[in-house]
Amino acid sequence: MLPFIYERADTLHEALSAMEEVNQQPPTDAPSQFIAGGTNMSDYMRLGVNRPSRLVDINPIQETAMRTIALEGSELRLGALVRMSEAEDHAEINRRCPMLSESLKLAASRQIRNMATLGGNLLQRTRCEYFREISWPCNKRLPGSGCSAMDGFNRQHAILGVSDSCIATYHGDFAQALIALDASIEIQGRDANRRLPISELHRLPEDRPDIETVLRPDEMITAIIVQIPQWASRSTYLKVRDRQSYAFALASTAVALDLDGKNVRDVRIGLGGLATVPWRAVTAEDVLRGRPLTEEAANAAADAAFAEAKPREHNSFKVELGKQTLVRALMEVREMSL
Ligand code: SF4
């Protein structure tokens, strides 16, 4: 690991001021970077993938809104420094929107979730093996150097949202539930704050996979806002992986379902382990709205969700796995009561 300067920020203002000298590089490559739980950052610093010269520790920040969970009416406000385990243990979130709790519970290990923050979880970087091992060409690490995964071993890689430059999977779970619920994030910069739909946070790789989000180097996520529909108690997060614990998704589905008798009044679907960014299956939702949720309808929705899939040599199994995961999740939520 390269030497770096470590600083602590006691306030949001101090943390953002510490970023004043940052250059125009993407936040992930900027010389000064924030660190919170550090579960992803320390891993990639050790591997030499992430090489900040200065880390600004934001754990001491005392602003209450960044450290608390507030649920008032249908609005859930999650401070960005709330630990994943704290949110997953929140009984009322679990009762009113199980897919949010389950997407947290099924991630990593409890030890990691005790450390990792919700804001940091959204910004975690891909586990593409060629990105992690710095001797391989990788457009995300070094733009223009090539993509070793394209014709390499790509079993874990994405089939949706891919480009000719990068097929790395976004490996988070929580973001799939958030995107299904149209959540938004609050972002604080030096001079202004802004609110952004979570669907606009992550960038498709296109020809610049190194630029992963629309965050500017001097900006920080301070909170996540979710409007929880009354019917979201009928929701689930289904994660399929190589082993049942401490593994990333090969395919996952976040589903929330609003039924009018047997007909689908509304449905929200997020897909994980399959795309380069948190993925909302809009076409699948459109197939289901206004019709009875039969197995045939679920299969039609799954076909629509993967119509644009672009598998490579080793990950073509993900097309069928993704479809079956979606169908199973839909059938499970159909049987849930409000
Ligand atoms: Fe790098 Fe993306 Fe290719 Fe992986 S898939 S080697 S992260 S460019």
Short mmCIF file of C-alpha atoms and ligand atoms in Angstrom, two decimals:
data_model
loop_
_atom_site.label_atom_id
_atom_site.label_comp_id
_atom_site.label_asym_id
_atom_site.label_seq_id
_atom_site.Cartn_x
_atom_site.Cartn_y
_atom_site.Cartn_z
CA MET A 1 0.00 0.00 0.00
CA LEU A 2 1.33 3.45 -0.91
CA PRO A 3 1.83 6.05 1.84
CA PHE A 4 -1.06 8.48 2.28
CA ILE A 5 -2.09 11.35 4.55
CA TYR A 6 -4.94 10.61 6.95
CA GLU A 7 -7.22 13.40 8.24
CA ARG A 8 -10.37 13.42 10.32
CA ALA A 9 -13.33 15.72 9.65
CA ASP A 10 -15.63 16.56 12.57
CA THR A 11 -18.19 18.42 10.46
CA LEU A 12 -19.57 18.22 6.96
CA HIS A 13 -18.10 21.65 6.26
CA GLU A 14 -14.63 20.48 7.33
CA ALA A 15 -14.88 17.40 5.14
CA LEU A 16 -15.92 19.34 2.06
CA SER A 17 -13.30 22.04 2.67
CA ALA A 18 -10.65 19.35 2.72
CA MET A 19 -11.53 18.59 -0.89
CA GLU A 20 -10.84 22.13 -2.11
CA GLU A 21 -7.64 21.25 -3.91
CA VAL A 22 -9.09 18.27 -5.79
CA ASN A 23 -8.58 18.19 -9.54
CA GLN A 24 -11.05 17.27 -12.25
CA GLN A 25 -10.48 13.53 -12.13
CA PRO A 26 -13.39 11.22 -11.36
CA PRO A 27 -14.00 10.99 -7.58
CA THR A 28 -12.70 7.43 -7.49
CA ASP A 29 -9.29 8.53 -8.83
CA ALA A 30 -9.03 11.94 -7.18
CA PRO A 31 -5.92 12.41 -5.01
CA SER A 32 -8.08 13.22 -1.96
CA GLN A 33 -10.92 10.90 -1.13
CA PHE A 34 -13.47 10.44 1.61
CA ILE A 35 -13.44 7.28 3.69
CA ALA A 36 -16.28 6.07 5.93
CA GLY A 37 -16.70 2.33 6.60
CA GLY A 38 -13.64 1.72 4.45
CA THR A 39 -14.60 -1.86 3.63
CA ASN A 40 -14.23 -1.34 -0.12
CA MET A 41 -11.64 1.45 -0.04
CA SER A 42 -9.09 -0.38 2.14
CA ASP A 43 -9.43 -3.49 0.00
CA TYR A 44 -8.64 -1.60 -3.20
CA MET A 45 -5.88 0.47 -1.64
CA ARG A 46 -4.17 -2.73 -0.54
CA LEU A 47 -4.44 -4.12 -4.07
CA GLY A 48 -3.03 -0.90 -5.56
CA VAL A 49 -6.21 -0.25 -7.56
CA ASN A 50 -7.14 2.83 -5.57
CA ARG A 51 -4.21 5.17 -4.81
CA PRO A 52 -5.36 8.31 -2.99
CA SER A 53 -2.61 10.49 -1.54
CA ARG A 54 -4.96 11.74 1.17
CA LEU A 55 -7.91 10.16 2.96
CA VAL A 56 -10.46 12.32 4.78
CA ASP A 57 -12.21 10.24 7.42
CA ILE A 58 -15.86 11.30 7.63
CA ASN A 59 -16.81 8.95 10.47
CA PRO A 60 -16.46 11.67 13.15
CA ILE A 61 -18.98 13.97 11.39
CA GLN A 62 -21.59 14.83 13.99
CA GLU A 63 -24.43 16.16 11.78
CA THR A 64 -27.38 14.18 13.12
CA ALA A 65 -29.14 13.90 9.77
CA MET A 66 -26.20 11.93 8.38
CA ARG A 67 -26.27 9.43 11.24
CA THR A 68 -29.95 8.69 11.75
CA ILE A 69 -32.92 6.84 10.29
CA ALA A 70 -36.17 8.82 10.18
CA LEU A 71 -39.48 7.35 9.08
CA GLU A 72 -42.35 9.85 8.97
CA GLY A 73 -45.52 8.87 7.14
CA SER A 74 -44.41 7.27 3.91
CA GLU A 75 -41.03 9.03 3.79
CA LEU A 76 -37.96 7.13 4.89
CA ARG A 77 -34.79 9.17 5.32
CA LEU A 78 -31.56 7.24 5.78
CA GLY A 79 -28.44 9.19 6.74
CA ALA A 80 -25.46 8.29 4.57
CA LEU A 81 -23.35 7.37 7.62
CA VAL A 82 -25.93 4.88 8.95
CA ARG A 83 -24.33 1.42 9.05
CA MET A 84 -25.89 -1.27 6.88
CA SER A 85 -26.57 -3.48 9.91
CA GLU A 86 -28.42 -0.66 11.67
CA ALA A 87 -30.80 -0.24 8.73
CA GLU A 88 -31.32 -3.97 8.27
CA ASP A 89 -32.28 -4.28 11.98
CA HIS A 90 -34.91 -1.54 11.76
CA ALA A 91 -38.16 -3.39 12.50
CA GLU A 92 -40.45 -0.85 10.85
CA ILE A 93 -38.46 -0.80 7.59
CA ASN A 94 -38.59 -4.58 7.56
CA ARG A 95 -42.35 -4.59 8.16
CA ARG A 96 -43.19 -1.92 5.60
CA CYS A 97 -40.69 -2.83 2.88
CA PRO A 98 -39.03 -6.24 3.31
CA MET A 99 -37.05 -5.96 0.09
CA LEU A 100 -35.06 -3.05 1.52
CA SER A 101 -34.08 -5.02 4.64
CA GLU A 102 -33.41 -8.20 2.69
CA SER A 103 -31.18 -6.44 0.17
CA LEU A 104 -29.03 -5.33 3.10
CA LYS A 105 -29.11 -8.62 5.03
CA LEU A 106 -28.01 -10.65 2.04
CA ALA A 107 -24.95 -8.51 1.35
CA ALA A 108 -21.41 -9.45 2.45
CA SER A 109 -21.18 -10.57 6.11
CA ARG A 110 -22.61 -9.14 9.33
CA GLN A 111 -19.11 -8.01 10.36
CA ILE A 112 -18.74 -6.03 7.14
CA ARG A 113 -22.26 -4.64 7.45
CA ASN A 114 -21.42 -3.42 10.95
CA MET A 115 -18.70 -1.27 9.38
CA ALA A 116 -20.04 -0.34 5.96
CA THR A 117 -22.20 2.77 5.56
CA LEU A 118 -25.25 3.12 3.35
CA GLY A 119 -23.68 5.94 1.35
CA GLY A 120 -20.49 3.98 0.81
CA ASN A 121 -22.44 0.89 -0.16
CA LEU A 122 -23.97 2.74 -3.11
CA LEU A 123 -20.50 3.72 -4.31
CA GLN A 124 -18.80 0.35 -4.04
CA ARG A 125 -16.69 -0.58 -7.03
CA THR A 126 -16.86 -3.64 -9.23
CA ARG A 127 -15.20 -6.93 -8.30
CA CYS A 128 -14.17 -7.67 -11.90
CA GLU A 129 -11.08 -9.85 -11.43
CA TYR A 130 -9.15 -7.93 -14.09
CA PHE A 131 -9.95 -4.62 -12.42
CA ARG A 132 -8.68 -5.94 -9.08
CA GLU A 133 -5.42 -7.34 -10.45
CA ILE A 134 -3.39 -4.38 -11.68
CA SER A 135 -1.17 -6.32 -14.09
CA TRP A 136 -4.14 -6.75 -16.50
CA PRO A 137 -5.27 -4.12 -19.03
CA CYS A 138 -8.50 -2.54 -17.83
CA ASN A 139 -10.33 0.48 -19.24
CA LYS A 140 -11.89 1.23 -15.89
CA ARG A 141 -8.51 1.46 -14.15
CA LEU A 142 -6.57 2.91 -17.09
CA PRO A 143 -8.79 4.39 -19.83
CA GLY A 144 -7.81 3.21 -23.30
CA SER A 145 -5.76 0.23 -22.10
CA GLY A 146 -8.35 -2.36 -23.18
CA CYS A 147 -10.74 -4.76 -21.45
CA SER A 148 -9.28 -8.10 -20.40
CA ALA A 149 -12.68 -9.49 -19.46
CA MET A 150 -14.22 -9.12 -22.90
CA ASP A 151 -12.50 -12.25 -24.22
CA GLY A 152 -11.21 -13.49 -20.88
CA PHE A 153 -13.01 -15.36 -18.11
CA ASN A 154 -16.27 -13.44 -17.84
CA ARG A 155 -18.61 -15.71 -15.88
CA GLN A 156 -19.38 -13.02 -13.28
CA HIS A 157 -19.76 -10.22 -15.77
CA ALA A 158 -22.75 -8.18 -16.89
CA ILE A 159 -25.16 -8.91 -19.73
CA LEU A 160 -27.18 -5.68 -19.48
CA GLY A 161 -25.93 -2.13 -19.94
CA VAL A 162 -22.59 -3.28 -21.33
CA SER A 163 -20.40 -1.40 -23.80
CA ASP A 164 -17.47 -2.23 -26.06
CA SER A 165 -15.21 -0.79 -23.34
CA CYS A 166 -16.44 -2.55 -20.20
CA ILE A 167 -18.74 -5.38 -19.07
CA ALA A 168 -18.08 -5.14 -15.32
CA THR A 169 -21.02 -5.95 -13.06
CA TYR A 170 -22.28 -3.51 -10.44
CA HIS A 171 -22.23 -5.84 -7.44
CA GLY A 172 -24.30 -3.95 -4.85
CA ASP A 173 -27.66 -5.25 -3.61
CA PHE A 174 -29.20 -2.31 -1.75
CA ALA A 175 -29.23 -0.08 -4.86
CA GLN A 176 -31.47 -2.54 -6.73
CA ALA A 177 -34.18 -2.16 -4.07
CA LEU A 178 -33.74 1.61 -4.04
CA ILE A 179 -33.98 1.95 -7.81
CA ALA A 180 -37.16 -0.12 -7.84
CA LEU A 181 -38.68 2.32 -5.34
CA ASP A 182 -37.64 5.48 -7.24
CA ALA A 183 -35.50 6.56 -4.28
CA SER A 184 -33.44 9.74 -4.42
CA ILE A 185 -30.22 10.86 -2.80
CA GLU A 186 -29.19 14.14 -1.22
CA ILE A 187 -25.77 15.39 -2.24
CA GLN A 188 -23.81 18.14 -0.54
CA GLY A 189 -21.09 20.09 -2.32
CA ARG A 190 -18.94 22.98 -1.15
CA ASP A 191 -21.38 25.63 -2.27
CA ALA A 192 -24.70 23.91 -2.87
CA ASN A 193 -26.71 20.81 -2.28
CA ARG A 194 -28.84 18.92 -4.73
CA ARG A 195 -31.21 16.00 -4.86
CA LEU A 196 -30.90 13.34 -7.51
CA PRO A 197 -32.99 10.28 -8.45
CA ILE A 198 -30.89 7.24 -7.60
CA SER A 199 -31.39 6.08 -11.18
CA GLU A 200 -29.19 9.01 -12.28
CA LEU A 201 -26.32 8.40 -9.85
CA HIS A 202 -24.47 5.63 -11.73
CA ARG A 203 -23.25 6.08 -15.30
CA LEU A 204 -23.34 3.39 -17.94
CA PRO A 205 -19.77 2.46 -18.90
CA GLU A 206 -20.06 3.53 -22.59
CA ASP A 207 -16.58 4.73 -23.64
CA ARG A 208 -15.56 6.01 -20.16
CA PRO A 209 -16.02 3.16 -17.67
CA ASP A 210 -13.60 4.89 -15.31
CA ILE A 211 -16.24 7.55 -14.59
CA GLU A 212 -18.71 5.54 -12.54
CA THR A 213 -21.07 8.14 -11.10
CA VAL A 214 -22.18 11.72 -11.70
CA LEU A 215 -20.77 12.82 -8.33
CA ARG A 216 -18.20 15.58 -8.56
CA PRO A 217 -14.93 15.10 -6.65
CA ASP A 218 -15.94 17.65 -4.00
CA GLU A 219 -19.42 16.23 -3.41
CA MET A 220 -20.68 13.77 -0.83
CA ILE A 221 -23.90 11.76 -0.52
CA THR A 222 -25.51 12.83 2.76
CA ALA A 223 -28.83 10.95 2.72
CA ILE A 224 -31.07 8.52 0.87
CA ILE A 225 -34.78 9.34 0.61
CA VAL A 226 -37.39 6.68 -0.10
CA GLN A 227 -41.15 7.16 -0.45
CA ILE A 228 -42.44 3.77 0.67
CA PRO A 229 -45.76 2.90 -0.96
CA GLN A 230 -48.31 1.32 1.38
CA TRP A 231 -48.24 -1.83 -0.77
CA ALA A 232 -44.45 -2.27 -0.52
CA SER A 233 -44.99 -4.69 2.36
CA ARG A 234 -45.62 -7.10 -0.51
CA SER A 235 -42.01 -7.10 -1.69
CA THR A 236 -38.92 -9.25 -1.65
CA TYR A 237 -35.25 -9.36 -2.63
CA LEU A 238 -34.21 -12.69 -4.12
CA LYS A 239 -30.48 -13.29 -4.54
CA VAL A 240 -28.97 -16.27 -6.37
CA ARG A 241 -25.26 -16.93 -5.87
CA ASP A 242 -22.65 -19.67 -5.86
CA ARG A 243 -22.92 -20.14 -2.09
CA GLN A 244 -25.57 -19.03 0.34
CA SER A 245 -23.42 -16.62 2.32
CA TYR A 246 -20.78 -14.00 1.68
CA ALA A 247 -20.97 -14.09 -2.11
CA PHE A 248 -22.02 -11.63 -4.77
CA ALA A 249 -25.16 -12.20 -6.80
CA LEU A 250 -25.05 -14.10 -10.06
CA ALA A 251 -28.58 -12.82 -10.45
CA SER A 252 -30.91 -11.00 -8.10
CA THR A 253 -34.33 -9.39 -8.23
CA ALA A 254 -35.99 -6.75 -6.07
CA VAL A 255 -39.75 -6.85 -6.57
CA ALA A 256 -42.59 -4.85 -5.03
CA LEU A 257 -46.14 -5.64 -6.14
CA ASP A 258 -49.45 -3.79 -5.94
CA LEU A 259 -52.40 -6.03 -6.73
CA ASP A 260 -55.96 -5.01 -7.54
CA GLY A 261 -57.67 -8.33 -6.99
CA LYS A 262 -55.71 -10.60 -9.32
CA ASN A 263 -54.56 -7.79 -11.60
CA VAL A 264 -51.27 -5.97 -11.31
CA ARG A 265 -51.97 -2.33 -10.49
CA ASP A 266 -48.28 -1.49 -10.12
CA VAL A 267 -45.03 -3.41 -9.96
CA ARG A 268 -41.43 -2.34 -9.44
CA ILE A 269 -38.49 -4.49 -10.48
CA GLY A 270 -34.77 -3.99 -9.88
CA LEU A 271 -32.19 -6.46 -11.18
CA GLY A 272 -28.76 -7.15 -9.69
CA GLY A 273 -25.69 -9.20 -10.58
CA LEU A 274 -26.61 -8.83 -14.24
CA ALA A 275 -25.93 -5.24 -15.25
CA THR A 276 -23.17 -2.67 -15.21
CA VAL A 277 -25.28 -0.33 -13.07
CA PRO A 278 -28.26 -0.80 -10.72
CA TRP A 279 -30.92 -1.88 -13.20
CA ARG A 280 -34.62 -1.08 -13.35
CA ALA A 281 -36.54 -3.56 -15.51
CA VAL A 282 -38.97 -1.03 -16.96
CA THR A 283 -40.04 -3.13 -19.94
CA ALA A 284 -40.88 -6.07 -17.66
CA GLU A 285 -42.98 -3.79 -15.46
CA ASP A 286 -44.87 -2.53 -18.52
CA VAL A 287 -45.66 -6.10 -19.57
CA LEU A 288 -47.22 -6.86 -16.18
CA ARG A 289 -49.26 -3.74 -15.41
CA GLY A 290 -53.01 -4.17 -15.87
CA ARG A 291 -53.04 -7.95 -16.28
CA PRO A 292 -53.33 -10.94 -13.94
CA LEU A 293 -50.01 -12.09 -12.52
CA THR A 294 -49.92 -15.62 -13.90
CA GLU A 295 -46.78 -17.67 -14.46
CA GLU A 296 -47.24 -17.05 -18.18
CA ALA A 297 -47.30 -13.27 -17.60
CA ALA A 298 -44.23 -13.51 -15.38
CA ASN A 299 -42.37 -15.40 -18.10
CA ALA A 300 -43.39 -12.79 -20.69
CA ALA A 301 -42.07 -10.07 -18.36
CA ALA A 302 -38.81 -11.97 -17.92
CA ASP A 303 -38.42 -12.30 -21.70
CA ALA A 304 -38.91 -8.55 -22.03
CA ALA A 305 -36.40 -7.82 -19.27
CA PHE A 306 -33.64 -9.71 -21.07
CA ALA A 307 -34.52 -8.95 -24.69
CA GLU A 308 -31.52 -6.63 -24.96
CA ALA A 309 -29.08 -8.90 -23.08
CA LYS A 310 -25.58 -9.20 -24.56
CA PRO A 311 -23.93 -12.28 -23.07
CA ARG A 312 -20.29 -13.25 -23.63
CA GLU A 313 -18.65 -16.67 -23.73
CA HIS A 314 -18.89 -17.65 -20.04
CA ASN A 315 -21.89 -15.68 -18.79
CA SER A 316 -24.60 -16.69 -21.28
CA PHE A 317 -26.17 -18.79 -18.48
CA LYS A 318 -27.12 -15.52 -16.81
CA VAL A 319 -29.87 -14.87 -19.35
CA GLU A 320 -31.88 -17.90 -18.25
CA LEU A 321 -30.82 -17.55 -14.61
CA GLY A 322 -31.91 -13.91 -14.59
CA LYS A 323 -35.27 -14.78 -16.12
CA GLN A 324 -35.92 -17.62 -13.67
CA THR A 325 -34.91 -15.46 -10.71
CA LEU A 326 -37.37 -12.79 -11.78
CA VAL A 327 -40.19 -15.27 -12.35
CA ARG A 328 -39.60 -16.89 -8.95
CA ALA A 329 -39.54 -13.55 -7.17
CA LEU A 330 -42.80 -12.51 -8.85
CA MET A 331 -44.50 -15.77 -7.90
CA GLU A 332 -43.30 -15.41 -4.30
CA VAL A 333 -44.56 -11.86 -3.85
CA ARG A 334 -47.90 -12.77 -5.42
CA GLU A 335 -48.49 -15.14 -2.50
CA MET A 336 -47.57 -12.58 0.16
CA SER A 337 -50.31 -10.78 2.07
CA LEU A 338 -50.24 -7.08 2.87
FE1 SF4 B 1 -11.84 -3.44 -16.66
FE2 SF4 B 1 -14.45 -3.30 -17.08
FE3 SF4 B 1 -12.99 -4.84 -18.60
FE4 SF4 B 1 -13.31 -5.49 -16.05
S1 SF4 B 1 -14.89 -5.43 -17.58
S2 SF4 B 1 -11.40 -5.55 -17.23
S3 SF4 B 1 -13.46 -3.47 -15.10
S4 SF4 B 1 -12.84 -2.60 -18.44
#
